[in-house]
Each structure stands twice: as C-alpha cells, then as structure tokens.
Amino acid sequence: MTKPIVITGVSLYGEEAADIVIAKGEIASLSAADAPSGAVIVDGSGLVALPGLVDPHTHLREPGREDAETIETGSRSAAAGGYVAVHAMANTTPVADTAGVVEQVWRRGREVGLVDVFPLGAVTVGLKGERLAELGAMAQSDAHVRMFSDDGMCVSDPVLMRRALEYVKTFDGIIAQHAQDPRLTEGSQMHEGAVSASLGLAGWPAVAEESIIARDILLAEHVGSRIHVLHLSTARSVDIVRWGKSRGVKVTAEATPHHILLTDESARGYDARFKVNPPLRPESDVEAVRAGLVDGTIDVIGTDHAPHPDEDKDGEWAASAFGMIGLETSLGVVQKTLVDTGRLTWRDVARLMSEAPARLCQFEGHGRPLAVGEPANITLVDPKRAWVVDPRGTASRSHNSPFGGIEMPGTVVGTILRGAVTHAHPAFGGLGK
Amino acid sequence: MKHLLSTADLTRDEALHILDTAQEMAKTQEREVRKLPTLRGKTVVNLFFEDSTRTRISFEVAAKRLSADVINFSAKGSSVSKGESLKDTALTLEAMGSDGIVIRHSASGAAERLATSGWIQGSVVNAGDGTHQHPTQALLDAFTIRRHLGERSDSTGLDGLTVTLVGDILHSRVARSNIHLLTTLGASVVLVAPPTLLPIGVETWPVRVAHTLDEALDAFDIDALMMLRIQLERMSGGGAAFFPSPAEYSRLLGLDAARLARLPSHAIIMHPGPMNRGLEISAEAADSPRSVIVEQVSNGVAVRMAVLYLLLAGEAEL
C-alpha cells in the first residue's frame, strides 16, 4: 500500500500555493491540516504542480524493436519526463493492427505500471495503406482503442481515408493522420529550402504536408467526422487548421517540442540526430507553430518520442533513420520556448500537455483538475532547476536526442500516478521513493 | 587545412594557394621523370562506394606521382544497401594505417561524417558525395579557366569573368562546388536549367539564372561555358521525370553548332565528363578548338597532386 503523501506549499498550475494531500490514489485535500498520520511530508515550495502529463504520441518500439526501446524503458523515460500516460503508436513489428497486438501492448504497460500505456491501432493492415484494419475489433478489445493512425506512413488514398473517417464514428473513434504526400516526398531527407539546396539533400517540401491536411479537413467536413493532425510543422499547416476550425470542422492538431525549438539549419554537419519526419523547418515555420500553440489553433503537444539505436543514427544522413527521442525533454523545451518567454502560462501548459491530450485520446482519469476527489496524477516541476541535456543520461534505451548540450530551464522533480511515485529526481528524494 | 570536404570551406587565399601549387605540380609533369618523392612512406586510400573509374584513376595517378602508396578500396554497396557501414569501413582503414582517405560516396555528407565523427586520424578528401560537393572537380575547373582566361582577369583569381553552367543543377555536386569556388575567386556565375532542375532555394545563391541556353547567350557575355552531364534516368519515371524527352533537352539546353557560333571568340567550352554526345553537347562543340575538355582531365591530376601534397606533406618543400 502506497503511503499517503503531503506536498506543502506547492504552486498549483504556477498560481496560488496550496498543500496537496494524497491518499488512496486520490487528492484527499488541499490543506496539510488534513494530513493522515504516517504521511510522507514533502516541502513543495518553489515547485509547480501540474496535472500529470499525457503524451498523445509515443513510439515504444515493443513488440519488434526491443533493441531501440521496450515498454519498460519507454515507460521509465516517460515517468522521468513527467508523464503519467502515453499513447503508443502502431508502427511496431508486428504492426498494431489487430486486437491481439494492441492488447499485448496494453497488458505489458500495465505490468510495468509506471505510466498508463494506451495503444493506438493502425488504420490499415500493416500500415500499407491498402485496406482497413479491423478497427472495431481493436476498439472492443481490452485495450479499448479509440484513436487510429498509420503514423510513420500517410493514409494517402483519399477513398480509404474517407472510409476510415466515417467508419470510426461507430465507436466514437478518431483518425490521426501523418500528413505526408508520398509522391511529393520520395527519397526526401530534410525540409526543402535553402539549406537542402546547399547540402545536396533531397527536399521534403512543406506542401506535401499542407496538401494532405487541407484534403483531410475537407473530407472530415464532408462526412462529418473528427480528424486529428499529428506533428504539424509548417506555417501554412497552422493556417489551414485555423481555417478548418473557423469553418466548424472537428479538426485538432498536435505540435512536437522539436518543431518549436530546432530549425533545418541543424542539418548542416549531417548529424543524423537531427533527421526527423516531418523534418525540422525554417525559423518562420517554427515561429508559426509556436504562435499556433499560443492562439489555440494547435490543441496538444506530443513528443513523437522515436528511439533508434546508435547504429541507425551514426552513418550517412541518407542511410540513417528518421526520429528523435523526447519524453524527458518536452517540458523543458516548452518552458524554454513558451513559458519563460511569457507566451504561455503554466495553466496553458497543463491544457496542452495534459488536459487536451487526455480528452482527445479519451484517457479516463487523466487530465483531470488538481482538486479534491480527483485521481492523484501529478507532475511536479522545479522551474528554476536548470540542467544540460546529456543524450546518454536518459532512461530510454536509445540516445538519439537532438537536444544534447542544450540547457533546459526547469526540471521534472516528481511524477505521481494514482498516488504512487513513479519518478523522483535525485535532488528531491523527499518524495520517499 | 586538414581535410578538403567542400569548396565552401576554402578562403580565397587557400583556393589560390591550391591553384598555384597545382601550377607547380603541372610543371613537374613536363619533366622526363614525373615522379616526385614528396609523399614517400604515406598511404593514400581511395575509398570508392560509388563507381567512378575516371576520378579514381586520376587520384591514383596523382598519389603515385607523389610516391605515396595507394590502396584502392572499392566498397560496393554502402550501408544504404546493407553492406558494411561507413563507420566500420573507416575503423578498418584506420586500423590498417592510412594517412589520407579519398572518398566517393552516393550519400551527401558522407565525406564530412568520415572526417568529423572521430573514427579516423588522417585527412579526408571528398571525391564526390551524393549531390553535395566534388571540390577537386571545381578546383581543376578553376585551374583550367585561369590557364586560358587568366590574363582577362584583373587579378590572380577569376575576377571579372563570367562562367555559365548548363544542365542538371539540382542533382549536381559539380555545380555546387563550382558555384562556391568561382564566387570565392571573383567570377560571376550563371546557371542555365529548366526550373525542374534548379533547387528550391536557388534564389539564395550568388548566381544569375536563365532557363534556356539561347536566353543565356542573349543576356550574358560568357567567358567559359560548362556543360553538365545529364543523367538519362532523370528523363524516365513517368510523372516524376524532370523534363519531357532527350530531344527537348537538346533543343533547349544542348550546345550545338549554331549556339557554339554565338559564343564570344575567346570563350572556352568545358565538361566534367563523361559526355553524352548528341544530348547535352554536340560533337562539333566537344571537338572544337575551344573545347578544353581533354585538358581538364590532365589538369585534374595536377590539382589532385596539389591537394594531396598540401594535406599530407605538411610543410615539406616541393
């Protein structure tokens, strides 16, 4: 049985200070006067409490690529980053396109128990974009899948996309699109622009993303379905989503931390740690994505945590894999780019990284208010404890962080899932883990 | 200078120093005994992940004329095609002891990765990486231009000259290398290509652009005309082809007898080889007295001797 915990004088959402009394997995009180006997008392002064973070976009690699990540190592990395729930993408081996595979991932997540692991299901069999996977079976499985995505691949066939959008209404599902026109991006290596021209790397044009987003918003409007846009990365993508919302289309969108901090200039030097899909874009796009987060056009922040072993990242750029890890750096990047610059409050961060993703992904018990009677899913941040990212110093099995050497202004010092401490920063041993 | 990876890394002084050294090297090649003892005891590895007999032989001749030991390592199939990785190949060569590695690779950036990843101690010469750079080609082109047109320039560089590159700029490492080096040496660069064969972002380059060869002949006083090789596969691929047909390419961009006649009388014609005669260049042009294409090949040896010498011999006297 987990001991009761009392965190005193902690700033809720970066606003007023309160004490959080945690007992029996719930927030029992917001006054230390109600602390049960035997409770662990922790000084929370100077810390910010947020509802436990929810990552709508994680690659855990299990089953199939346990050399890159396992559900266990990925869960530990997530907890270290302040996450209490993650949405595990379907591009595993075998692909999560059957009830059997999604249940396996879901069960393994429960066994590890560090974060709630909710699997997405693939939209099409084998992510091949040819025919629908058995979406209903995955929805009705123990894993209770509600979001489907071929992430990594685009559902590019417009008829298939239309069918998927319509079909998932049966069980209030939602399709999450990896927007990338495959023909416009054959062999693409990085953002197409001045930097790709100079480096001689095949370009990934912004329009390959934007045209699919525009098409999908029109399709969703036509059939009256919801559509979620993964990792949008360009200024015009933000404009198109904003336009869709203004028309009343049920469109939501995600941005990643790397797309709000890094630019395509990082590709100079051909270090494949900066190779990601969609690619890092120029500063004007980066700024537009930040603005989209600030004005509410973009609904959620997802890490797109994509572990790869060293051998898939230390060769020639063209031979290296797309993707970067990000579970443990996401909050730091968001604080650095948006909070410390005065553009977002911690309450906004709670919305973008916990409340909105939990609602979007239909994770019950997550993204709830920091209030009495709610599940004790809490992320504690020390916004003044700066640290420099060491790609080797991660709980992830892989080390392909693009943020190595970059200083993050704040640190996740504690993560609590239903009253249990799943991560406690060494400098904050008081959490009694 | 430790490596030669990109002409963008060269200052004007460094570039001129290489060209001046190449001139000295060229002189030694007129002697009865052309072999110099300069790199005796040094090992140069020609690491070719991509077939290129011409470039490999040119480097091999250059290294041998400097008395280096030459090892040809033809690594067919890079890690792109699941062969041995670049890293393991590099560690192997390092373990065997090599002073310089001349690398040709189909992936842009491969030479830079080899030089900067800490796998090897020696010098790296980029002999062509993907669609990125081929610096010794640009140096031999500049050397050739300077030989023929140097007195028209008002400096020891190429100031005041206009060099026009025609063809597939998008995929050309020769073009990228030349644009940097020619600009550094003071020449003005004109690119001639259909918009499909120009990179997005070309507007940020220090060049002027025309879309047909006639347009360029009308608009610019051309001192040197460099015809690039067009890869035949760029015309196939159905909807993804970059232009409609070989005939149309020749019509808009080919150097035929009529266009040859329109060039100023002092202008020279260049081509990095191998040529597609009848496609980007006609036989009349290729074999005309103003063609310096064969001389480019011999200048290539002198320039590569200079580069290997400057990278590997330290401050030893020539």
mmCIF file of C-alpha atoms in Angstrom, chain A residues 183 186 192-194 196-202 268-272 313-319, chain B residues 78-80 86-87 105 107-110 112-113 119 129 131-132 176 199-201 204-205 239-240:
data_model
loop_
_atom_site.group_PDB
_atom_site.id
_atom_site.type_symbol
_atom_site.label_atom_id
_atom_site.label_comp_id
_atom_site.label_asym_id
_atom_site.label_seq_id
_atom_site.Cartn_x
_atom_site.Cartn_y
_atom_site.Cartn_z
ATOM 1 C CA ARG A 183 4.741 11.069 -54.104
ATOM 2 C CA GLU A 186 10.012 10.133 -52.462
ATOM 3 C CA GLU A 192 13.171 21.543 -48.962
ATOM 4 C CA GLY A 193 14.631 25.030 -48.990
ATOM 5 C CA ALA A 194 17.873 26.948 -48.981
ATOM 6 C CA SER A 196 18.682 21.385 -48.508
ATOM 7 C CA ALA A 197 19.785 23.104 -51.709
ATOM 8 C CA SER A 198 23.176 23.795 -50.219
ATOM 9 C CA LEU A 199 23.618 20.400 -48.553
ATOM 10 C CA GLY A 200 22.501 18.448 -51.586
ATOM 11 C CA LEU A 201 19.903 16.510 -49.602
ATOM 12 C CA ALA A 202 16.634 15.635 -51.300
ATOM 13 C CA ARG A 268 24.400 21.306 -41.509
ATOM 14 C CA GLY A 269 27.080 18.863 -40.467
ATOM 15 C CA TYR A 270 24.911 15.912 -41.490
ATOM 16 C CA ASP A 271 24.457 14.714 -37.914
ATOM 17 C CA ALA A 272 21.502 12.350 -38.281
ATOM 18 C CA LYS A 313 21.894 7.122 -36.443
ATOM 19 C CA ASP A 314 25.689 7.270 -36.802
ATOM 20 C CA GLY A 315 26.141 6.698 -40.505
ATOM 21 C CA GLU A 316 25.470 8.762 -43.591
ATOM 22 C CA TRP A 317 22.418 11.005 -43.325
ATOM 23 C CA ALA A 318 20.550 9.242 -46.133
ATOM 24 C CA ALA A 319 21.128 5.833 -44.538
ATOM 25 C CA SER B 78 27.275 1.153 -48.704
ATOM 26 C CA SER B 79 25.238 0.846 -45.554
ATOM 27 C CA VAL B 80 22.411 2.255 -47.623
ATOM 28 C CA LEU B 86 30.750 3.701 -43.270
ATOM 29 C CA LYS B 87 31.860 3.642 -39.659
ATOM 30 C CA HIS B 105 30.032 8.107 -51.848
ATOM 31 C CA ALA B 107 25.237 9.908 -49.848
ATOM 32 C CA SER B 108 25.555 13.675 -49.435
ATOM 33 C CA GLY B 109 27.621 14.437 -46.355
ATOM 34 C CA ALA B 110 29.442 11.087 -46.259
ATOM 35 C CA GLU B 112 32.055 15.160 -43.722
ATOM 36 C CA ARG B 113 30.824 12.342 -41.475
ATOM 37 C CA TRP B 119 36.670 7.397 -36.487
ATOM 38 C CA ASP B 129 29.402 12.967 -52.067
ATOM 39 C CA THR B 131 24.513 15.662 -54.820
ATOM 40 C CA HIS B 132 26.554 17.812 -52.466
ATOM 41 C CA ARG B 176 27.502 23.194 -56.115
ATOM 42 C CA PRO B 199 16.806 23.542 -56.389
ATOM 43 C CA ILE B 200 14.189 25.342 -54.328
ATOM 44 C CA GLY B 201 16.290 27.939 -52.586
ATOM 45 C CA THR B 204 19.628 32.495 -52.106
ATOM 46 C CA TRP B 205 22.675 31.565 -54.209
ATOM 47 C CA GLY B 239 5.223 11.851 -63.988
ATOM 48 C CA ALA B 240 8.321 12.269 -61.841
#
